[in-house]
Short mmCIF file of C-alpha atoms in Angstrom, two decimals:
data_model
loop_
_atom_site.label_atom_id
_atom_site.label_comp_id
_atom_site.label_asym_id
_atom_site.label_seq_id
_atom_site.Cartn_x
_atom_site.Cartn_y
_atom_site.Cartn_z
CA UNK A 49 -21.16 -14.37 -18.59
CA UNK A 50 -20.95 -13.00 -15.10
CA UNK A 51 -20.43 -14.79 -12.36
CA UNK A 52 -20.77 -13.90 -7.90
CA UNK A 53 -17.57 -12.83 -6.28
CA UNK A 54 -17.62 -12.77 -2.91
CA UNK A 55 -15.24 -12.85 0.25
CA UNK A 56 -17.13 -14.31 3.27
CA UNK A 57 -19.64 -11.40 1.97
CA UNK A 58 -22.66 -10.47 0.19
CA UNK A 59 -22.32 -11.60 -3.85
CA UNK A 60 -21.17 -9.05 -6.09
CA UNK A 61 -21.93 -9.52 -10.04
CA UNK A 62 -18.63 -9.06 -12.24
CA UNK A 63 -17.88 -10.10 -15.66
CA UNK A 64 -15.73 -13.34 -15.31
CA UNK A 65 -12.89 -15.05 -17.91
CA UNK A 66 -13.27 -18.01 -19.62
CA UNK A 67 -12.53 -20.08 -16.60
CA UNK A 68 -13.80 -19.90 -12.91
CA UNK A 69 -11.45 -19.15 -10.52
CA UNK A 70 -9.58 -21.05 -8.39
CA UNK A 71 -11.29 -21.81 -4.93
CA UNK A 72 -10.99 -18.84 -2.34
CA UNK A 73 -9.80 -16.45 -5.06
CA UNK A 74 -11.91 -13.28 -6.10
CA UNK A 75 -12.57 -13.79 -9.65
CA UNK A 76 -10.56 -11.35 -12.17
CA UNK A 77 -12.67 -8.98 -14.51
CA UNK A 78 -14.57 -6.23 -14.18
CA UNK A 79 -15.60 -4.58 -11.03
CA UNK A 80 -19.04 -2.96 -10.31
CA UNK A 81 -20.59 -0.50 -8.23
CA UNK A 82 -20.80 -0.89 -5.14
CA UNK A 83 -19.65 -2.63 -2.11
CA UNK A 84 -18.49 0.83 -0.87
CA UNK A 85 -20.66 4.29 -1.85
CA UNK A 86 -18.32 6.18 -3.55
CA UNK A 87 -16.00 8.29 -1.81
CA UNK A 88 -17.70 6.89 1.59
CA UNK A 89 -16.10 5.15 4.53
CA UNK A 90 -16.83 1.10 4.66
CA UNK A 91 -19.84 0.32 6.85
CA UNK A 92 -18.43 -1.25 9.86
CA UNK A 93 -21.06 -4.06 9.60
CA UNK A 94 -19.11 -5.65 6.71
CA UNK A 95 -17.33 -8.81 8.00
CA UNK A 96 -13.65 -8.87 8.37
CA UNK A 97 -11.93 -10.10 5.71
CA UNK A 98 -14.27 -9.26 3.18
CA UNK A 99 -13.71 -7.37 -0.18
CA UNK A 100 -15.05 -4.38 -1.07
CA UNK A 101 -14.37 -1.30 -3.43
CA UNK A 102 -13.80 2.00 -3.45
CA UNK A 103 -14.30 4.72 -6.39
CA UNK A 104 -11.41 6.86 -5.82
CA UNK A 105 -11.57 9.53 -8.93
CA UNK A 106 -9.46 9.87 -12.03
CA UNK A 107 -5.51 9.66 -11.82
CA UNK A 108 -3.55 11.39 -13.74
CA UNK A 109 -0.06 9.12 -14.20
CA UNK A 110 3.63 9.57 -13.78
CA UNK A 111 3.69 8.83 -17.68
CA UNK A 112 1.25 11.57 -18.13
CA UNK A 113 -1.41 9.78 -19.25
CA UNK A 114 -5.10 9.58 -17.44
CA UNK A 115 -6.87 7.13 -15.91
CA UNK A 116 -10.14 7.49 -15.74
CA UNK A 117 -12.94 6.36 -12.61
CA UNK A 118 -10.53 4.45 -10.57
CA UNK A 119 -11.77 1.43 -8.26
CA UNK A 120 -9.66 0.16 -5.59
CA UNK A 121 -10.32 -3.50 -4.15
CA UNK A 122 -9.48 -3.68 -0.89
CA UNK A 123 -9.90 -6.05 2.53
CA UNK A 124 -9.91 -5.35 6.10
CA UNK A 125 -9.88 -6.79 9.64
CA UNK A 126 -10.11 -5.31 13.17
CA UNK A 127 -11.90 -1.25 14.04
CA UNK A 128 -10.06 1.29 13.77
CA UNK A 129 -9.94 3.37 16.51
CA UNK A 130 -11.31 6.73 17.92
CA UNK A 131 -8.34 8.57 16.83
CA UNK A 132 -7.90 6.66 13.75
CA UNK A 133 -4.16 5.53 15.23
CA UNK A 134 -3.86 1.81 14.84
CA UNK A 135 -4.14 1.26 11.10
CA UNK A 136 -1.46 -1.26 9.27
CA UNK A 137 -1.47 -1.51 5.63
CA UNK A 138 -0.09 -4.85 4.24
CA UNK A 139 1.31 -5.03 0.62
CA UNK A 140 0.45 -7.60 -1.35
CA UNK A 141 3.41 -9.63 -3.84
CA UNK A 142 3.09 -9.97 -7.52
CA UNK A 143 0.44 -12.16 -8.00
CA UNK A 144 -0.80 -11.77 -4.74
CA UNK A 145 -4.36 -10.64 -3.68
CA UNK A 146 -6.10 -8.95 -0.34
CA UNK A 147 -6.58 -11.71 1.59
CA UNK A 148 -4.03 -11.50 4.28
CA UNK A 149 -5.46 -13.29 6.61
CA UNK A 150 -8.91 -15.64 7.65
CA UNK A 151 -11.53 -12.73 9.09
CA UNK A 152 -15.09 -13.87 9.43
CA UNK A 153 -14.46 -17.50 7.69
CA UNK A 154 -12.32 -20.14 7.50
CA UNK A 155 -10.71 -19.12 4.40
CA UNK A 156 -6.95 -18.99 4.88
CA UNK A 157 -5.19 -15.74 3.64
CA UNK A 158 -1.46 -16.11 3.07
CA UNK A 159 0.31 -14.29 5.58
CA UNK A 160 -1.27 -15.49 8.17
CA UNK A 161 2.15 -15.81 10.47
CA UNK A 162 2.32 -12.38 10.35
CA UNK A 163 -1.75 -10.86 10.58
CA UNK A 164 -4.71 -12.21 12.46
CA UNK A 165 -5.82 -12.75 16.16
CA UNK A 166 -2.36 -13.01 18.42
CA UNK A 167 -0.47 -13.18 15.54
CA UNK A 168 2.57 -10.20 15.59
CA UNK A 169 -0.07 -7.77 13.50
CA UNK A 170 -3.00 -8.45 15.98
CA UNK A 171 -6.24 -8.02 14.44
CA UNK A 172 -7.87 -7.63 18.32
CA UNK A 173 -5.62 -4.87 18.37
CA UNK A 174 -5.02 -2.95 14.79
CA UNK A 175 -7.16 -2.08 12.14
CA UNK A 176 -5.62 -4.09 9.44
CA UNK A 177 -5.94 -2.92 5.56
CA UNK A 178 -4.91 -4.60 2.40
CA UNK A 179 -5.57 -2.86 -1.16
CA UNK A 180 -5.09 -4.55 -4.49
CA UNK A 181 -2.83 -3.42 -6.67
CA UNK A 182 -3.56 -0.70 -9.16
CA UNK A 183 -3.71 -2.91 -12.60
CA UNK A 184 -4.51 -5.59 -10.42
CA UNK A 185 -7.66 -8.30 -11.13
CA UNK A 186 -8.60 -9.07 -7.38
CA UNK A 187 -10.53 -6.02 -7.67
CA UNK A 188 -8.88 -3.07 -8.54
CA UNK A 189 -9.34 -1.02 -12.24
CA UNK A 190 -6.70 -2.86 -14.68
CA UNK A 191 -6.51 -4.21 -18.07
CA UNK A 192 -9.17 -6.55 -17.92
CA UNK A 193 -11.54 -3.76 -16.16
CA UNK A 194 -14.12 -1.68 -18.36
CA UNK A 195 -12.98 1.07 -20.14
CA UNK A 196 -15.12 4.74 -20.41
CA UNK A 197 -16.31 2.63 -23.68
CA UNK A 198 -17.52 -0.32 -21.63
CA UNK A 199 -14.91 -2.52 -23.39
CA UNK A 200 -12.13 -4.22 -21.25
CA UNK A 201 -9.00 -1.88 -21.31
CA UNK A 202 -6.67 -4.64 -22.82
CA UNK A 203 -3.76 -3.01 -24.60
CA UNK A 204 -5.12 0.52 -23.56
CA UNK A 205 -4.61 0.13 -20.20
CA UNK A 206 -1.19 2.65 -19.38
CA UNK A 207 1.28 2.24 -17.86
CA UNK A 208 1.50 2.54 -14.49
CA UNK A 209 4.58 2.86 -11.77
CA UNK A 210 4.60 2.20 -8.02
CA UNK A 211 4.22 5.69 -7.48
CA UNK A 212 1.15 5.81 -9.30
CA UNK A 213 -0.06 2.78 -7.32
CA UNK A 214 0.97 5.00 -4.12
CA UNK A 215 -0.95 7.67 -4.99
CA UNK A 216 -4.04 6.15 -5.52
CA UNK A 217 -3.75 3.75 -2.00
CA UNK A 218 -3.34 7.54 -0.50
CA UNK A 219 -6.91 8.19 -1.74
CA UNK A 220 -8.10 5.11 -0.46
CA UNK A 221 -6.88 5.87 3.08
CA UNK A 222 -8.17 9.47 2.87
CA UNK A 223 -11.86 7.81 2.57
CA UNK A 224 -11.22 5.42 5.00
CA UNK A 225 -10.25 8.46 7.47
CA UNK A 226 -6.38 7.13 8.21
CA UNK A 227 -4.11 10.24 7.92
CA UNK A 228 -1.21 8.18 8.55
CA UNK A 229 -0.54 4.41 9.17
CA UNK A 230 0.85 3.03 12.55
CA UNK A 231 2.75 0.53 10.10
CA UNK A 232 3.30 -0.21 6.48
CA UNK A 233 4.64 -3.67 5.55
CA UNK A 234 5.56 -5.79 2.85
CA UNK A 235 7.99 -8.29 1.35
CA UNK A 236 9.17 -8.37 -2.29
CA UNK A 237 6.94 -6.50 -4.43
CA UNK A 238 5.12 -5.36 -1.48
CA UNK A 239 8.11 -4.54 0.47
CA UNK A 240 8.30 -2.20 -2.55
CA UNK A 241 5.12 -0.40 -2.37
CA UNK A 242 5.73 -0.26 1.77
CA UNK A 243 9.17 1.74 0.79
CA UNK A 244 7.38 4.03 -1.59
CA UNK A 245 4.56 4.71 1.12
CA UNK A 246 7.61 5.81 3.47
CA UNK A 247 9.59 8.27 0.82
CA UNK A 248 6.03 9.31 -1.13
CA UNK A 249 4.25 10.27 2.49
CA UNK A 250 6.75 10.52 4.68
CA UNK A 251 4.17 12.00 7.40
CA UNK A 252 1.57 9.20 7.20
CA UNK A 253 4.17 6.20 7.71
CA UNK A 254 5.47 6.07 11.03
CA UNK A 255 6.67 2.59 11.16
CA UNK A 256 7.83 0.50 7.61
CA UNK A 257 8.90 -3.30 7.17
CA UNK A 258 10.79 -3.75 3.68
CA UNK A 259 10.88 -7.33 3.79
CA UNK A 260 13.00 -9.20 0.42
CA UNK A 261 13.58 -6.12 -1.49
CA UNK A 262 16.50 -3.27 -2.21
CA UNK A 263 15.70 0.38 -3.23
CA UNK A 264 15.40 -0.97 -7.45
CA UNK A 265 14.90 -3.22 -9.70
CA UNK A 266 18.34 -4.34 -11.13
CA UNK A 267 19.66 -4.94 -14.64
CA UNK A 268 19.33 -8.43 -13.79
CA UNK A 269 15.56 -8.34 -12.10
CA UNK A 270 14.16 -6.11 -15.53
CA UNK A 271 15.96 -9.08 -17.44
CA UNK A 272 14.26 -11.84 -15.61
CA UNK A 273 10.97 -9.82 -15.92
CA UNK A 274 10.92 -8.99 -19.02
CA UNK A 275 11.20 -12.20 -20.11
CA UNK A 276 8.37 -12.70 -18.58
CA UNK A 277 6.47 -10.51 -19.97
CA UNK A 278 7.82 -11.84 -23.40
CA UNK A 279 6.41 -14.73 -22.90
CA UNK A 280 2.95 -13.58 -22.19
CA UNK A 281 3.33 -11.40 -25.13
CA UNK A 282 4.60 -13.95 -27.68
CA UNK A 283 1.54 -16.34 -27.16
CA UNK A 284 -0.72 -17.05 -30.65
CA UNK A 285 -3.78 -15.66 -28.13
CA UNK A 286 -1.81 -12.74 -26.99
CA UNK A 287 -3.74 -10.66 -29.70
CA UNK A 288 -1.95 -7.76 -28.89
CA UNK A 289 -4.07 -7.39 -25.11
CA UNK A 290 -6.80 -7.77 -26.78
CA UNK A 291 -7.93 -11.59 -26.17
CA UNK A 292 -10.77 -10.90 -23.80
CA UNK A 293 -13.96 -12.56 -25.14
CA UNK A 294 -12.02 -15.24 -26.68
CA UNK A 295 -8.84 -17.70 -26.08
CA UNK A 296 -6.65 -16.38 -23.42
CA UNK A 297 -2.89 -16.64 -23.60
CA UNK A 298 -2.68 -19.32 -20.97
CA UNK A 299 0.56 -21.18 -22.59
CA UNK A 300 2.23 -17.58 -22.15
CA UNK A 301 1.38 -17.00 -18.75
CA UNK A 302 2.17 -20.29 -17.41
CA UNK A 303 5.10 -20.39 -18.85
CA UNK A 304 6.27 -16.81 -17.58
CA UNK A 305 5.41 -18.45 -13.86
CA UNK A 306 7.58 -21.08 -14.51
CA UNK A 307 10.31 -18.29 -15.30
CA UNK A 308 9.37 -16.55 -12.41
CA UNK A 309 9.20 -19.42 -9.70
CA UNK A 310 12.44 -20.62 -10.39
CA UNK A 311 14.22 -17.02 -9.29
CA UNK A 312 11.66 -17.54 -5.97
CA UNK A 313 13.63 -20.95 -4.82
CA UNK A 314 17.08 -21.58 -3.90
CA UNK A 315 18.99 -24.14 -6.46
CA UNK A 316 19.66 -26.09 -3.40
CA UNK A 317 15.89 -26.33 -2.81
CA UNK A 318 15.07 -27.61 -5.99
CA UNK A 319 18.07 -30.13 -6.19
CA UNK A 320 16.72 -31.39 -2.77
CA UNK A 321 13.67 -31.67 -3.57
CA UNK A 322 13.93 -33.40 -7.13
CA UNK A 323 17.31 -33.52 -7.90
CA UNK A 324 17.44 -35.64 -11.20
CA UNK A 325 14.10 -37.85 -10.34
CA UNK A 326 11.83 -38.63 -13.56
CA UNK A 327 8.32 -37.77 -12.86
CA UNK A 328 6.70 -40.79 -11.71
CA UNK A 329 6.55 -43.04 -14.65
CA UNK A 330 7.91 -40.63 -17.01
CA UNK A 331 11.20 -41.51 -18.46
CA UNK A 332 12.94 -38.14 -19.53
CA UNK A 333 16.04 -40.61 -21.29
CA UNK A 334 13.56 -43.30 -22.46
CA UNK A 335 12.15 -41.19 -25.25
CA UNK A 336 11.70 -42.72 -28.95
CA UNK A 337 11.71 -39.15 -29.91
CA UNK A 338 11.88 -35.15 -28.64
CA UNK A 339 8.43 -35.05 -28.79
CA UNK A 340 7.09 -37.98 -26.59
CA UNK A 341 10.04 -37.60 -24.15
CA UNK A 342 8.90 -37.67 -20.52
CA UNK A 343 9.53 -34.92 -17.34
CA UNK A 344 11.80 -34.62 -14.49
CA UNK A 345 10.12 -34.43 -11.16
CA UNK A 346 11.71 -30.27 -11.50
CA UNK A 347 9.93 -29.70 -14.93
CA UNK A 348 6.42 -30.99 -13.74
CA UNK A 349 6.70 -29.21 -10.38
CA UNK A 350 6.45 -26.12 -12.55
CA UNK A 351 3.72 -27.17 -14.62
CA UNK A 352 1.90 -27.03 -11.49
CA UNK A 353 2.64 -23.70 -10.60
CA UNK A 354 2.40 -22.37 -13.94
CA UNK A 355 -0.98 -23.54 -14.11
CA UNK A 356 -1.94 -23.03 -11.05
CA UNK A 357 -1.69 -19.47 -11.44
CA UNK A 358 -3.76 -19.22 -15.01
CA UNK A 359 -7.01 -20.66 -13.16
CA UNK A 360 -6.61 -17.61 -10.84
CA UNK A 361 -4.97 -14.18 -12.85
CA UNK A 362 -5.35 -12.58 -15.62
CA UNK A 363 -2.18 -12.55 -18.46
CA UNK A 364 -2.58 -8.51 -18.68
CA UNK A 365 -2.27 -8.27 -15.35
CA UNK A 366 0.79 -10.06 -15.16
CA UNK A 367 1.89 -7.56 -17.48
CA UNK A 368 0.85 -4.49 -15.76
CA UNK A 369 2.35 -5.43 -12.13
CA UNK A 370 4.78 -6.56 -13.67
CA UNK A 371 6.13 -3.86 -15.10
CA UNK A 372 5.12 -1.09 -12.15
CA UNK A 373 7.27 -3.78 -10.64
CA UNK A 374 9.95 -3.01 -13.28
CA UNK A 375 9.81 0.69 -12.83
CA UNK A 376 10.92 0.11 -8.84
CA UNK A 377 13.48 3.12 -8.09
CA UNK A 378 13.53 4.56 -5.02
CA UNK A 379 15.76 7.02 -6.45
CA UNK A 380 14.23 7.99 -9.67
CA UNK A 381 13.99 12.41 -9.35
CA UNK A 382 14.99 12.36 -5.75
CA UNK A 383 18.84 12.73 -6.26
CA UNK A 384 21.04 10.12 -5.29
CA UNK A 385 20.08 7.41 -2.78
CA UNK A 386 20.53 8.95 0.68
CA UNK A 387 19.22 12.15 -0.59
CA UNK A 388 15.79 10.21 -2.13
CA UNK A 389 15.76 8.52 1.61
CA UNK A 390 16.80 11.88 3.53
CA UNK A 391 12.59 12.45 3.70
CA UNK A 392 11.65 9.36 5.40
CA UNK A 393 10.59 9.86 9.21
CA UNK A 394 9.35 6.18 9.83
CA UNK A 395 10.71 3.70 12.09
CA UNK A 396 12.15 1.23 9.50
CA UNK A 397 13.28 -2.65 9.91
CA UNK A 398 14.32 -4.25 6.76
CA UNK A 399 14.93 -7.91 6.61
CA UNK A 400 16.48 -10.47 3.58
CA UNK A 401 16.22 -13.97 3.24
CA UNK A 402 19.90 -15.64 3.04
CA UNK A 403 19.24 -17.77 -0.07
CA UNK A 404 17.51 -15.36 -1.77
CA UNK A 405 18.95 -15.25 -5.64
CA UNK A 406 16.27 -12.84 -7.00
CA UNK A 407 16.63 -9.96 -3.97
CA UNK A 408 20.20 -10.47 -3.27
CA UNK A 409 20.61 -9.74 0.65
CA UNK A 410 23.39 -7.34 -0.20
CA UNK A 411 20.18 -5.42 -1.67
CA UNK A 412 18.80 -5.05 1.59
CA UNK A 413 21.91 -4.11 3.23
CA UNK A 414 22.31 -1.34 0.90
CA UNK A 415 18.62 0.15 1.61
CA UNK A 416 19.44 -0.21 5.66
CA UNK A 417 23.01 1.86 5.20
CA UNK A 418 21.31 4.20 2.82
CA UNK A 419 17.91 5.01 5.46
CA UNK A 420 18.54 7.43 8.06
CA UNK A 421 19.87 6.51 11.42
CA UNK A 422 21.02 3.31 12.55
CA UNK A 423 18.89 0.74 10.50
CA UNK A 424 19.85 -2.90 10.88
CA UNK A 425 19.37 -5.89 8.51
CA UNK A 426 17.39 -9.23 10.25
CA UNK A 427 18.28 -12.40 8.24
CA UNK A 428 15.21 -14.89 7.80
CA UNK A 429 17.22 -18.04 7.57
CA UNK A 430 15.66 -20.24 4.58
CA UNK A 431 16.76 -22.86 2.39
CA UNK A 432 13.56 -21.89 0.25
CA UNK A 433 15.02 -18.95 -1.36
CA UNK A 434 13.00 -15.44 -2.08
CA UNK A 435 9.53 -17.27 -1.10
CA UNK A 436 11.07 -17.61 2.29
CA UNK A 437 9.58 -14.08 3.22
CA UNK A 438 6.05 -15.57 2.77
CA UNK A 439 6.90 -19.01 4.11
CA UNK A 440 9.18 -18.18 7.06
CA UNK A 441 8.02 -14.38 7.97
CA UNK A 442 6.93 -16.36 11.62
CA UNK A 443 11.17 -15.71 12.20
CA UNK A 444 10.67 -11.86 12.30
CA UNK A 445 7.98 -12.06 15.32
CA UNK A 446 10.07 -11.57 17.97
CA UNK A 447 11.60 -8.46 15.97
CA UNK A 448 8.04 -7.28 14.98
CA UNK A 449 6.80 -7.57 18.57
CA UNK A 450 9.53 -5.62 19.76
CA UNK A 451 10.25 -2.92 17.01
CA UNK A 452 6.84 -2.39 15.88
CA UNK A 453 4.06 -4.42 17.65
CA UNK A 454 4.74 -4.79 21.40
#
């Protein structure tokens, strides 16, 4: 079946999943040709906010292996200039997708404190450019994209790190002309990809925001992720990767957001919000057995988000990004911290969210007395937890105006 993608743009004809996806989100599968010529600059007469794809060659991987024919999805808002000077690259999160912001329609994007017309990142003013994720489903070659055999990847698809993921956004910007960005910026996972950008190609980054992040994944953040993963992996529709075409592991995936969403709130936000409320008439005590017992108000808040996200991404995916998220070290080859940071020449302003319990503040500390120079730590005061870099990123603008933007 095949269904139109589009993005306030022209439809594009990609092989869907078994379920549409959710409104405003680019449907995971298989991207085609088009919607860029290969190796070609966009046409300027695409509206902003509006995704399109780029063929950017074969890779070859940290892990050594090759991936063949890559396609980068990608969005962007605002002209770039005469000499190509006001570019900003936002990083998406995990699950994330391009759209950082409105553009031609009315769709919302979801950073949209931080990008769009007057906002810090002003898309009057910069040339704004958001790429999804190698392994990705929003548009970019992963697991669920074709194969040289015309068969979804599945449990071929390799394995690939944030370097990787660098390397191949580096590609993208050579065909869009940008030899280096004004700014790079991200939080969390993205913050992640901005810090690689700023060690990888230390001349093309002359500003970077690492927003809800430190310099690697920790014991504990693998742990967390890998279970995860584990749950994905463990479902009876799993088959190994290979489930395309038939059931999807949909149990596993919602159940590895449920995992995930509780390290992206503060306990005190979820005890405030639900405390130990029963789910409307659900009686969690009232149970004649195990099996017909009823919710807390906590456990059917994350039903929601765990399916939520299985209308819109794809299990593999989850996988994929997952681990390049997994393989996060700044350090990895480069010596010991400083030394791995010693290359950087941007401008850098890190920030932490003080109830974070997934990216410990103390992890962003670390990066700041690790960077070179004077770097200083801005706290984005949240009761949220880690989501508080998406929710409550409005708390940077005066430091984004003044640092980066002004």
């Amino acid at each position: 079946m095949t269904i139109a993608v589009t993005r306030q743009g022209e439809p594009v004809s990609t092989t869907s999943r078994s379920h549409a996806p959710a409104p405003g989100d680019t449907a995971p599968g298989s991207v085609p040709d088009g919607g860029v010529p290969d190796g070609g600059v966009p046409d300027g007469g695409v509206p902003d906010g509006t995704v399109r794809y780029l063929r950017i060659g074969d890779l070859e991987l940290e892990s050594g292996a090759r991936l063949p024919d890559v396609i980068l999805g990608y969005e962007t808002w605002g002209t770039l200039n005469a000499d190509r000077s006001n570019a900003v690259l936002i990083e998406h999160a995990l699950t994330g997708d391009t759209h950082v912001t409105r553009g031609a329609s009315e769709e919302p994007g979801w950073w949209e404190q931080l990008a769009g017309p007057g906002a810090p990142v002003d898309t009057d003013t910069y040339f704004v450019v958001s790429i999804n994720i190698l392994g990705g489903c929003y548009g970019s070659t992963g697991p669920s994209t074709p194969a040289p055999d015309g068969k979804p990847w599945g449990s071929r698809f390799p394995l690939v790190t944030l370097r990787d993921t660098t390397e191949a956004e580096a590609r993208l910007a050579d065909a869009l002309g940008i030899r280096s960005w004004y700014a790079v910026l991200g939080g969390s996972l993205g913050g992640a990809r901005a810090l690689e950008w700023a060690v990888s190609y230390p001349d093309r980054v002359r500003r970077c925001a690492v927003i809800s992040v430190g310099t690697s994944s920790t014991a504990e953040q693998i742990a967390f992720a890998q279970a995860q993963t584990l749950a994905i992996r463990q479902d009876p529709n799993f088959n190994g990767g290979d489930y395309y075409g038939g059931p999807e592991p949909e149990a596993g995936l919602a159940l590895a957001r449920r995992i995930a969403h509780i390290t992206y709130r503060s306990a005190a936000e979820l005890d405030g919000r639900f405390g130990r409320n029963a789910q409307d008439s659900e009686a969690p005590l009232e149970a004649g057995s195990l099996a017909g017992r009823g919710r807390y108000q906590v456990e059917s808040y994350l039903d929601h988000q765990g399916n939520k996200l299985v209308r819109r991404f794809d299990a593999n995916s989850y996988i994929a990004i997952t681990e390049a998220l997994m393989s996060h070290d700044i350090s990895r080859g480069r010596g010991a911290l400083a030394e791995a940071l010693a290359p950087a020449t941007a401008e850098f302003l890190v920030a932490a969210v003080d109830s974070d319990r997934l990216y410990f503040p103390a992890q962003s500390h670390a990066l700041a007395a690790a960077l070179p120079g004077d770097v200083a730590v801005h706290t984005i005061e949240a009761p949220i937890g880690h989501d508080g870099f998406l929710t409550e990123i409005g708390q940077l603008n005066s430091q984004l105006r003044r640092y980066f933007f002004g």
